[in-house]
Short mmCIF file of C-alpha atoms in Angstrom, two decimals:
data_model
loop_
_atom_site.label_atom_id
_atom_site.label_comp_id
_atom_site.label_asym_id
_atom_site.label_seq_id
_atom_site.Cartn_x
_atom_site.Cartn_y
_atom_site.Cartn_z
CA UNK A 16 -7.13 -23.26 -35.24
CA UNK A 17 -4.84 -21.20 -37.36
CA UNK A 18 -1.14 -21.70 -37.12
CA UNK A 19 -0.61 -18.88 -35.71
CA UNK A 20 -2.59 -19.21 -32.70
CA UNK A 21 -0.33 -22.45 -31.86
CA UNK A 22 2.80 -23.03 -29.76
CA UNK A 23 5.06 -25.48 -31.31
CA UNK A 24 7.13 -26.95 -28.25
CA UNK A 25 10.11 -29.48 -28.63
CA UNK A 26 10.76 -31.89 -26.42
CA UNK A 27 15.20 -31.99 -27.12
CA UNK A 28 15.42 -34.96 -24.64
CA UNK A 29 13.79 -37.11 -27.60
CA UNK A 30 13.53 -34.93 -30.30
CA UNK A 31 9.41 -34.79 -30.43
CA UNK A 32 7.70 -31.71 -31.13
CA UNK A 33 4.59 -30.93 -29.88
CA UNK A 34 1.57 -28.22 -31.61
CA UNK A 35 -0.87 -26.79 -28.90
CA UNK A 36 -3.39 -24.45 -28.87
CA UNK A 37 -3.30 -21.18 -27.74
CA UNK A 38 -6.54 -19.31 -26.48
CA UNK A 39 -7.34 -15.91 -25.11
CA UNK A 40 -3.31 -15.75 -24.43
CA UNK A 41 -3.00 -19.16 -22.64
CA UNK A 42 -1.58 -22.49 -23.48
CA UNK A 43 -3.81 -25.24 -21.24
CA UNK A 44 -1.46 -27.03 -18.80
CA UNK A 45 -2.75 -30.23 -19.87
CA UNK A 46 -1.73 -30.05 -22.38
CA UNK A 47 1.62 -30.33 -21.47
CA UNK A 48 0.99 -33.42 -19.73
CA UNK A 49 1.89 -35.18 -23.19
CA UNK A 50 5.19 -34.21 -23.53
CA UNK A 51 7.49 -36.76 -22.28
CA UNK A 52 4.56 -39.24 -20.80
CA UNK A 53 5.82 -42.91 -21.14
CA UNK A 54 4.14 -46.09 -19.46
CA UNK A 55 6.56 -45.50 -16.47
CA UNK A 56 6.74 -41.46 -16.42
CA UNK A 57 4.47 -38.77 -16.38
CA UNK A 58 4.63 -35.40 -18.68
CA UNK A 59 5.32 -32.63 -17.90
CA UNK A 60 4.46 -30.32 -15.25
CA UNK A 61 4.25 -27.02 -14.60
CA UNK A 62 5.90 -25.13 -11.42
CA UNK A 63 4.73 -21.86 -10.38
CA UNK A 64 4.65 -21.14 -6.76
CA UNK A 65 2.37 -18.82 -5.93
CA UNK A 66 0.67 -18.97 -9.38
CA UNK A 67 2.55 -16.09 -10.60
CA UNK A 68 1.50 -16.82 -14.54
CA UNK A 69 -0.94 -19.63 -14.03
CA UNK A 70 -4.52 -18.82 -14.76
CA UNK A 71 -6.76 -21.17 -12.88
CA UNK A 72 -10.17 -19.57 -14.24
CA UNK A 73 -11.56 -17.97 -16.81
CA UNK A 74 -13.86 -14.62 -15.43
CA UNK A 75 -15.72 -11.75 -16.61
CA UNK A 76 -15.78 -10.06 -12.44
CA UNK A 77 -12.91 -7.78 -12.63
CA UNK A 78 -10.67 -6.57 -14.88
CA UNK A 79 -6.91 -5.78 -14.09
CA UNK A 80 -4.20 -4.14 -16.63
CA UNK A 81 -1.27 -3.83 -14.11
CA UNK A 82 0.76 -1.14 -17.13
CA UNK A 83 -1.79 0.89 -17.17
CA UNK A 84 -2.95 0.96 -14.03
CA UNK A 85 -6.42 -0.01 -14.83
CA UNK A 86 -9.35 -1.67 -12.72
CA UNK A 87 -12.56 -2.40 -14.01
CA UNK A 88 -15.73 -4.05 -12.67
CA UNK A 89 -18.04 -5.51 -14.91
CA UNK A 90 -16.35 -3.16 -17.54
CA UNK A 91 -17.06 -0.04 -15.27
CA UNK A 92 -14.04 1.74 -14.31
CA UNK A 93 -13.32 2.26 -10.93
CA UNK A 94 -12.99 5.64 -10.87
CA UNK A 95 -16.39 6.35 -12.41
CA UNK A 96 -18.12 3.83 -9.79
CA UNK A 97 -16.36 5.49 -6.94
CA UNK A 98 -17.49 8.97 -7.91
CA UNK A 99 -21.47 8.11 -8.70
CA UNK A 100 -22.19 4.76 -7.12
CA UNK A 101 -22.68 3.62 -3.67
CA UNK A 102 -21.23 0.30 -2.17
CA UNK A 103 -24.76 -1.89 -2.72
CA UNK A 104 -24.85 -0.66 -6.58
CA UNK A 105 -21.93 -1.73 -6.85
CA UNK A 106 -22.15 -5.05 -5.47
CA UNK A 107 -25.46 -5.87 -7.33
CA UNK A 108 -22.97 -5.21 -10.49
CA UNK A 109 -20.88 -7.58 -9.60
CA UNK A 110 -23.06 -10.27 -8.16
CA UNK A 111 -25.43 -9.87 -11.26
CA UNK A 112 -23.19 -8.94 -13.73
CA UNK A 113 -25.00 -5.53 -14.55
CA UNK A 114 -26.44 -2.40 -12.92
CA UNK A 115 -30.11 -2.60 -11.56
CA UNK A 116 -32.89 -1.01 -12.53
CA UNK A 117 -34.59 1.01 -10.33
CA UNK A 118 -36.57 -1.80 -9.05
CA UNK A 119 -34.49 -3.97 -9.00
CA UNK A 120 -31.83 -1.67 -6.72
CA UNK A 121 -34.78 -0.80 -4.42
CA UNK A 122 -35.52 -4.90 -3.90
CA UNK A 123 -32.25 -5.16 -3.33
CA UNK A 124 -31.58 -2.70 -1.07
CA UNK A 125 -34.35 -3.87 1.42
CA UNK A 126 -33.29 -7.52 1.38
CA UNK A 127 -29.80 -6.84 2.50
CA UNK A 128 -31.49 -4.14 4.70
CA UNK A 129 -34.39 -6.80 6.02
CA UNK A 130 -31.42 -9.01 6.64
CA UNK A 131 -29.15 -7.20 8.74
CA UNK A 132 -29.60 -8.79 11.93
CA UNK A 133 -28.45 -11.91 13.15
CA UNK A 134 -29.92 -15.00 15.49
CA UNK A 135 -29.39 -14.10 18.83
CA UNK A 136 -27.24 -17.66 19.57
CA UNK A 137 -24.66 -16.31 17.34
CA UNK A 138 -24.78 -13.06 19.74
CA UNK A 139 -24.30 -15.26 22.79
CA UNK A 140 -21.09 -16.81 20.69
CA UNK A 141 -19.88 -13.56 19.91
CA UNK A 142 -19.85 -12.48 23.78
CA UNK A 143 -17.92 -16.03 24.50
CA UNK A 144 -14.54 -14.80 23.21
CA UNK A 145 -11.89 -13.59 25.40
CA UNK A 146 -12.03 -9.89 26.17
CA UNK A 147 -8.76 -9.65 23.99
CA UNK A 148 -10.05 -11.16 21.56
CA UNK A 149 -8.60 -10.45 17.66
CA UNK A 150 -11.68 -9.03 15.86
CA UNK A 151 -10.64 -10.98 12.46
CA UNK A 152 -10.44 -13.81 14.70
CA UNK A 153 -14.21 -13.13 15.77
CA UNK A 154 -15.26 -12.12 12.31
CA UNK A 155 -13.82 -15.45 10.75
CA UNK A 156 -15.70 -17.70 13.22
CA UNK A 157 -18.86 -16.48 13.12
CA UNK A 158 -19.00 -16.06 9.17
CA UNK A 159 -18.16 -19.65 9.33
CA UNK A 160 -20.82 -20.42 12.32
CA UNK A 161 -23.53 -19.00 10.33
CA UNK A 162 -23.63 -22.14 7.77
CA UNK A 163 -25.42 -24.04 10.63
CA UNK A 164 -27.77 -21.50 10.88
CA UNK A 165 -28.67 -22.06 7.80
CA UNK A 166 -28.42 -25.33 6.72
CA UNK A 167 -30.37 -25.23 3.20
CA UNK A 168 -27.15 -23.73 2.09
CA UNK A 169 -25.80 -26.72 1.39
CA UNK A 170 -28.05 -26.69 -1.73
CA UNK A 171 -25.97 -24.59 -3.65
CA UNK A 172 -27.44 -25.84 -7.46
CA UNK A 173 -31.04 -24.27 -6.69
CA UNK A 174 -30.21 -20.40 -7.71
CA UNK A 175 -33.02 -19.18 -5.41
CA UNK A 176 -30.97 -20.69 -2.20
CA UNK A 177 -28.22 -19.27 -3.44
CA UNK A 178 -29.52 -15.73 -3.74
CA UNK A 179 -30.76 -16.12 -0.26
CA UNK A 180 -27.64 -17.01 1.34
CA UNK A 181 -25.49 -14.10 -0.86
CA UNK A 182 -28.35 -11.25 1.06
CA UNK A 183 -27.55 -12.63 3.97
CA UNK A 184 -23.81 -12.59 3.69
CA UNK A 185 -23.42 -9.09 2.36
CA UNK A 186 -26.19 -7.83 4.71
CA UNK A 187 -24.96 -9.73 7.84
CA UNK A 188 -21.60 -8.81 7.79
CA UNK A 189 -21.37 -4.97 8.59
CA UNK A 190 -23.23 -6.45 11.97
CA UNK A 191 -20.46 -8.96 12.33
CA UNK A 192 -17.50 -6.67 12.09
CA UNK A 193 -19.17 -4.34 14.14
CA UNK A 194 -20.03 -6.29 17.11
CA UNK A 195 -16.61 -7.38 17.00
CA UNK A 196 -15.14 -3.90 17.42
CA UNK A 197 -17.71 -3.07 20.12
CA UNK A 198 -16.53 -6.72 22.34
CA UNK A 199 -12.94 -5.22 22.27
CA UNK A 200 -14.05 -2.39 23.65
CA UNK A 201 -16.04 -4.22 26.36
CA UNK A 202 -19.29 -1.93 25.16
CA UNK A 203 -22.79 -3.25 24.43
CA UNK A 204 -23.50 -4.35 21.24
CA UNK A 205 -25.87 -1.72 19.01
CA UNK A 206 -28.62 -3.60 16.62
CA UNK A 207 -28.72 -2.65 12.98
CA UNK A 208 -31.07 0.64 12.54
CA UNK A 209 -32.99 0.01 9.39
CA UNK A 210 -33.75 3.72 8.62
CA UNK A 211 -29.87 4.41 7.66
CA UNK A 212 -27.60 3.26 4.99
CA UNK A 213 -25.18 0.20 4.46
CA UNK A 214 -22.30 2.33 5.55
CA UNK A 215 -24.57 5.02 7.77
CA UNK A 216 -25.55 1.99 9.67
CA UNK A 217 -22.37 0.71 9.95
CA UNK A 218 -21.00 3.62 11.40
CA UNK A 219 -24.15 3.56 14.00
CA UNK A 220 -23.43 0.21 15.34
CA UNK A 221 -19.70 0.77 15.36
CA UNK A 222 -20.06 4.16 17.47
CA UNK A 223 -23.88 4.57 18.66
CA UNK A 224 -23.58 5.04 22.87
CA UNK A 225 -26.59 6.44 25.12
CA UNK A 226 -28.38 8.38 22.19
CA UNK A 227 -31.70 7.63 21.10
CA UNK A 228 -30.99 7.72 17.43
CA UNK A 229 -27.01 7.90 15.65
CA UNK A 230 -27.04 10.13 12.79
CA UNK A 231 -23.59 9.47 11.30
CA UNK A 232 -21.35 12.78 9.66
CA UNK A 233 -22.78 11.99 5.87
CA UNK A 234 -19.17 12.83 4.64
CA UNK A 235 -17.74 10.38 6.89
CA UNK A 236 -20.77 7.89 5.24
CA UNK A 237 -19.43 8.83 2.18
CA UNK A 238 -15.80 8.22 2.59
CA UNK A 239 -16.29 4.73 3.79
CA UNK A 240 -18.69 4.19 0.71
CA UNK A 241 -15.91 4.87 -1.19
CA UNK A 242 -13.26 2.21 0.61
CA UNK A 243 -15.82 0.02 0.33
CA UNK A 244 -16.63 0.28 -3.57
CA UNK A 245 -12.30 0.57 -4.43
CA UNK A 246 -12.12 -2.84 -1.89
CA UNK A 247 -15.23 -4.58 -3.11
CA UNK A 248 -12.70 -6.80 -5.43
CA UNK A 249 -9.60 -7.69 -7.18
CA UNK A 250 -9.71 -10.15 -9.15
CA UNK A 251 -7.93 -13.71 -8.19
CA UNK A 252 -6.17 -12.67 -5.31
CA UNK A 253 -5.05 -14.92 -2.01
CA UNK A 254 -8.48 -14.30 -0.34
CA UNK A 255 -10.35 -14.97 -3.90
CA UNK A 256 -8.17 -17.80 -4.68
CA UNK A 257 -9.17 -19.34 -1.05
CA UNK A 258 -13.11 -18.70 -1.48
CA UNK A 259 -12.86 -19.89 -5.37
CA UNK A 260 -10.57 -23.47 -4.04
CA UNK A 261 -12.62 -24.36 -0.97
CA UNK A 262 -16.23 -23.25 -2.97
CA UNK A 263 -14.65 -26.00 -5.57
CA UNK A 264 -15.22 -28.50 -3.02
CA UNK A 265 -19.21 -27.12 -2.90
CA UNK A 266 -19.23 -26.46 0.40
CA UNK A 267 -21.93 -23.97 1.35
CA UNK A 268 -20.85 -20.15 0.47
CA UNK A 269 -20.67 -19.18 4.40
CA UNK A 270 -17.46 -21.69 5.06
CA UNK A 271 -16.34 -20.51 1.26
CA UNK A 272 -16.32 -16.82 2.72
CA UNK A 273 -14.87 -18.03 5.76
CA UNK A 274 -11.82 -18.78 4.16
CA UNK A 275 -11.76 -15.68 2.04
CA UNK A 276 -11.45 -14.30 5.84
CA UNK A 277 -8.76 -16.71 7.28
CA UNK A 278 -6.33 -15.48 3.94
CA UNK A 279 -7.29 -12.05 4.44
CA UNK A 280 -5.94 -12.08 8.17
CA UNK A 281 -2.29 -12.61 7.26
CA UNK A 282 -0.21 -9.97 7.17
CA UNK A 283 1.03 -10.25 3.57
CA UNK A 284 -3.01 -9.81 2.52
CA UNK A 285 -4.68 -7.72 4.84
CA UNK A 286 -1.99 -5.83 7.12
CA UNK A 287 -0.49 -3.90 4.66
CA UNK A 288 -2.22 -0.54 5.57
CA UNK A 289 -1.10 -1.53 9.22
CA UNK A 290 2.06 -1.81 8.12
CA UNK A 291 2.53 1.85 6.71
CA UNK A 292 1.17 3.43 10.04
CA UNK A 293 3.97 1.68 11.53
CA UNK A 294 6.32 2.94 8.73
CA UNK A 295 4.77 6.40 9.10
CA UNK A 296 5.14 6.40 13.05
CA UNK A 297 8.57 5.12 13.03
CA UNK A 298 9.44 8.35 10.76
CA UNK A 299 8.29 10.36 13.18
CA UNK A 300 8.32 13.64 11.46
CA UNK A 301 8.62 15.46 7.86
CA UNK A 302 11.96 16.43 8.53
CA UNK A 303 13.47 12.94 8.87
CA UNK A 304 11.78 11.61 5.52
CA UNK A 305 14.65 12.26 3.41
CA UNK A 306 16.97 9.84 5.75
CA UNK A 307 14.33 7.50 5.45
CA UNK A 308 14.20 7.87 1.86
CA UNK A 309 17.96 7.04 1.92
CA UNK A 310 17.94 3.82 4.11
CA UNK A 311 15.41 2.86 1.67
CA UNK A 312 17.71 3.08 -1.28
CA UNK A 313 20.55 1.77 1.16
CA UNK A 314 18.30 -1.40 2.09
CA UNK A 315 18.29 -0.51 5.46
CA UNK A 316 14.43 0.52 5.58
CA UNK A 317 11.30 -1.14 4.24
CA UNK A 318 9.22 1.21 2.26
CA UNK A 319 5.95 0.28 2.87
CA UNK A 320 2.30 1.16 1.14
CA UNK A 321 4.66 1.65 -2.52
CA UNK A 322 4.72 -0.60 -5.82
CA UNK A 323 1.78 -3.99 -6.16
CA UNK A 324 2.48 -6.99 -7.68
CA UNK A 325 0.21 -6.61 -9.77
CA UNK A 326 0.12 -2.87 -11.06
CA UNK A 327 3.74 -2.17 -12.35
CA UNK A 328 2.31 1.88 -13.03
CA UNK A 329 -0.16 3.44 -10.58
CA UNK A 330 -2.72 2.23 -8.43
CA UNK A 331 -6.17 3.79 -9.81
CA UNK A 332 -7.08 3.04 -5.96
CA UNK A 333 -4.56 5.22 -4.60
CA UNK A 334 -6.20 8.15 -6.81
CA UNK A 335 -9.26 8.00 -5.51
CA UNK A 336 -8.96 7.25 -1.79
CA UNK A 337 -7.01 10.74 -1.36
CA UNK A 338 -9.82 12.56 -2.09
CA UNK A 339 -11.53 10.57 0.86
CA UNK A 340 -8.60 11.37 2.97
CA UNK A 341 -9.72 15.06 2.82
CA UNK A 342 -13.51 14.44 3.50
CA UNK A 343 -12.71 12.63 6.79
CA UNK A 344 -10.32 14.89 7.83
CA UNK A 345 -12.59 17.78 7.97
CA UNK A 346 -14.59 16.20 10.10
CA UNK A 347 -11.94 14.50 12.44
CA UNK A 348 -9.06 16.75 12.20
CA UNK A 349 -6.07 16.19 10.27
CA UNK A 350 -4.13 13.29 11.28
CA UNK A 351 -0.48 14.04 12.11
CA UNK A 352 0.84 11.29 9.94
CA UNK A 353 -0.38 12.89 6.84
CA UNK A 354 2.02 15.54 6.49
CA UNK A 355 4.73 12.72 6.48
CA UNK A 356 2.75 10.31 4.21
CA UNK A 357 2.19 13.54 1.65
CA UNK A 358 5.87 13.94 1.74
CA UNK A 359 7.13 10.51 1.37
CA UNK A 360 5.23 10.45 -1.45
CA UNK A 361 6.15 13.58 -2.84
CA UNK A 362 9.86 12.75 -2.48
CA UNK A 363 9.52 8.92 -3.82
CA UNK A 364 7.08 10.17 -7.00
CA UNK A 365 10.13 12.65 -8.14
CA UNK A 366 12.85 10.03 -7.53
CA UNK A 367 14.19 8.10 -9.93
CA UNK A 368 15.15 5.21 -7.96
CA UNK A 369 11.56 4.78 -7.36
CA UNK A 370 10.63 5.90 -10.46
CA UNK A 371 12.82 3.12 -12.66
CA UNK A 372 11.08 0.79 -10.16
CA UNK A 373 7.93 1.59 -10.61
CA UNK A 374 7.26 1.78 -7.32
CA UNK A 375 4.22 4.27 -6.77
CA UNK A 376 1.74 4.85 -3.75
CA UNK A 377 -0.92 1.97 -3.39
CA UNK A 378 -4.67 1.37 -1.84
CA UNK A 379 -3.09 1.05 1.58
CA UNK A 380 -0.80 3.88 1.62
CA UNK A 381 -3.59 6.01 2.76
CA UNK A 382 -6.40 3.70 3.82
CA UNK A 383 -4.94 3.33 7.08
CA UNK A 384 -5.10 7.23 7.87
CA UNK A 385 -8.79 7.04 7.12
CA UNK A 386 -9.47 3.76 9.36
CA UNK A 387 -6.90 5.31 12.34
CA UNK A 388 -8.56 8.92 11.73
CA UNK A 389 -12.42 7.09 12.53
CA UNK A 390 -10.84 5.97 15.90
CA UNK A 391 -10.56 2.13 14.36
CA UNK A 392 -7.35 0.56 16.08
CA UNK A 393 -5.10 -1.87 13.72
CA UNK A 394 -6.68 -4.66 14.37
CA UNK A 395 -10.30 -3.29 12.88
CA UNK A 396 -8.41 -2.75 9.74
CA UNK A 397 -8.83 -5.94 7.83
CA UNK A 398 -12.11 -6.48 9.20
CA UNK A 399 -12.97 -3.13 7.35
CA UNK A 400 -11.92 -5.08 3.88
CA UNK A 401 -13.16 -8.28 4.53
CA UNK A 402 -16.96 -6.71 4.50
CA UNK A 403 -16.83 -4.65 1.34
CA UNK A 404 -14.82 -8.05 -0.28
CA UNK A 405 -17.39 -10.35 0.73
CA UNK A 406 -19.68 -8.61 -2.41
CA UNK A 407 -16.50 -9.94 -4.75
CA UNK A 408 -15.88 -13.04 -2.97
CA UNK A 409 -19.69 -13.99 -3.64
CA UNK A 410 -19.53 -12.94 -7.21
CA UNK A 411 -16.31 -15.50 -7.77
CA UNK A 412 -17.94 -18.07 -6.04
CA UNK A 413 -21.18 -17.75 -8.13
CA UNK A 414 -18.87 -17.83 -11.39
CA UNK A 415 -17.26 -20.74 -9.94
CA UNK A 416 -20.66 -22.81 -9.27
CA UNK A 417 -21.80 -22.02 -12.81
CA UNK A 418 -18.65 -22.75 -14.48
CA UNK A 419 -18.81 -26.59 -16.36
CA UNK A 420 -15.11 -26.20 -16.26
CA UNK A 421 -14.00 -26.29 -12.91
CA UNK A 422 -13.09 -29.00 -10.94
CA UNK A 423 -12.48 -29.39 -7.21
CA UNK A 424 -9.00 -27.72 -6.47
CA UNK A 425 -6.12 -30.44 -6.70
CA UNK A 426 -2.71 -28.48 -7.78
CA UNK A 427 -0.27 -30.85 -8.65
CA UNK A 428 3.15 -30.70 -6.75
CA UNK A 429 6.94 -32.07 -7.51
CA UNK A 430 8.31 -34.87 -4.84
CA UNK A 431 11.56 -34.14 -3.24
CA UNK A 432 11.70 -36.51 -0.37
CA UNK A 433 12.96 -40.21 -0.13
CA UNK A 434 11.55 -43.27 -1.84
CA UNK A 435 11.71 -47.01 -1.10
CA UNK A 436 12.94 -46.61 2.67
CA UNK A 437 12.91 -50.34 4.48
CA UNK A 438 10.92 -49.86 7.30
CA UNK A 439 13.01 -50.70 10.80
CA UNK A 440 10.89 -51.59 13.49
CA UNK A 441 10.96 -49.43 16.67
CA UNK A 442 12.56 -52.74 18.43
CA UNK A 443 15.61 -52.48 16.09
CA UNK A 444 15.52 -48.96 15.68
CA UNK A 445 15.77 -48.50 19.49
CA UNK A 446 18.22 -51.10 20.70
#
């Protein structure tokens, strides 16, 4: 350890200093834990809600440079991956850590394929929710209900278990989300159609009615490829940070994922594309964007669908979906919110109160035009990210099982209430 890859701290309430090492950019927290510890105090802590600078693993999934608006799988840039991949590619990168050979992609491709369907019990559960029934709400109980199904998946050190239970996931849930879109709608549920496509069939069980066979618009295929491949993963985000501190526990991957889900249906997570349609709507037409635009600035309106906490440039996401926008739109007519969406951004981008803010269009800015141009109502939304995540969930929680560092998830926390009360009892207490 050379000194200059050392952080020299001094403790001023005693006068101590302190040399630890610093690696790949981090100081370990632990190692703080020194300073200050006495026989009747511990060292120090430290505090960061929301674990705004805290790095609680070390992975080579994703990469994220939030300047430069860069996002990287497995060292492949996004943009490259959503131009010549397709979703299942992709997720083989990510699970395995490197593209497949041709073999190896068509073996993959039939077990998720082969593995599409689900037991017919889980069916009956699906048709025991309420008509009204949330479809995340669906979604998140059956991903969960599926780890009796399978109970060997408790075994998660054999790697061949594992493997098995990762097909299923990623193969199972297109079915999932669909049949919850279909109970909403009070219509039968469709059974995967093993001649089509991950997304092609997703799109058949989603829409299929009284024809023999769906054949989907291969554009429209396309376009949700794409979503799926730019929402595949992100790094250690809430739903990530949920799978990766339940899967510490080593709970089977199904209730892992099922948390993944549970994070993803809050509103700060999931809802943001939902969020801008309601921002769009409320607009109401081009002509009113510049008042918008100025209640913005005033603090009177929420922008919504702008700036990311964690790219402080562009969102390489945002890039690519347009393009999508266009595909879908030729097939289902343009969606009237897109001539206010094109100029809210058009008036934000050459702004420079939005500029010095760095506050430029996201992923959902124009994800929800797509989902609300495919007939999907707000509610399918998240369940449209939660089955293109699952591939990035799985890959985290694989890294997490192999990695000799981790621990089961115990964050430490800083007391504030009372100490040494006298207990009264309820006789006193009450008189």
């Amino acid at each position: 350890m050379t000194e200059n890859h050392t952080l020299t701290v001094r403790d001023n309430r005693t006068g101590e200093e302190f040399e630890l090492p610093i690696t790949d950019g981090t100081v370990r927290a632990s190692d703080f834990g020194q300073i200050g510890k006495t026989e009747d105090e511990p060292g120090l802590a430290l505090y960061d809600p929301g674990f705004t600078n805290t790095a609680s693993t070390r992975s080579a999934v994703t990469f994220i440079d939030g300047d430069k608006g860069i996002l990287e799988y497995r060292g492949y840039p996004i943009e490259q991956l959503a131009e010549k991949s397709t979703f299942l590619e992709v997720a083989y990168l990510l699970i395995h850590g490197e593209l497949p050979t041709r073999e190896q992609h068509d073996q993959w491709v039939h077990e998720i394929t082969f593995h599409t369907f689900v037991h017919e019990n889980l069916k009956s559960q699906l048709q025991g929710f309420r008509y009204d029934a949330h479809p995340m709400g669906m979604l998140l109980s059956s991903v969960g209900a599926l780890s009796t199904f399978y109970p060997e998946a408790r075994n998660i050190t054999d790697p061949d278990i594992r493997h098995d239970q990762i097909v299923r996931l990623i193969a199972k849930m297109p079915t999932l989300g669909a049949w919850s879109f279909r109970h909403a709608q009070g219509k039968p549920y469709v059974y995967p159609d093993n001649d089509l496509t991950y997304t092609e069939n997703f799109l058949s069980m989603l829409f299929k009615m009284s024809e023999q066979k769906y054949n989907p618009d291969p554009r429209l295929a396309k376009a949700l490829e794409v979503l799926f491949i730019l929402h595949a993963d992100h790094e250690q985000n809430c739903s990530t940070n949920a799978v990766r501190s339940v899967g510490s526990s080593q709970v089977d991957p199904y209730s892992a994922v099922s948390a993944g889900v549970a994070a993803l249906y809050g509103p700060l997570h999931g809802g943001a594309n939902e969020a801008v349609l309601k921002m769009l709507k409320r607009i109401g037409s081009k002509d009113k964007v510049p008042a918008f635009i100025d209640g913005v600035k005033n603090g009177d309106e929420k922008l919504m669908g702008f700036g990311h906490r964690v790219y402080k440039n562009f969102d390489p996401r945002a890039t690519i979906i347009k393009k999508a926008v266009d595909d879908v739109f030729e097939v289902t007519g343009v969606n009237p919110l897109l001539e206010i969406a094109q100029e809210l951004e058009r008036i934000a981008l050459e702004d420079d109160y939005f500029i010095s803010r760095k506050l430029y269009p996201n992923v959902d800015f124009y994800s929800g035009l797509i989902y609300e141009a495919l007939q999907f109502p707000p509610e399918m939304f998240t369940v449209l990210f939660a089955i293109p995540r699952t591939a990035g969930w799985l890959a985290q929680w694989l890294e997490l099982v192999d990695d000799k560092e981790q621990k089961i998830a115990r964050p430490k926390q800083i007391y504030t209430g009372d100490r040494r009360l006298d207990f009264v009892s309820a006789e006193e207490r009450w008189k």
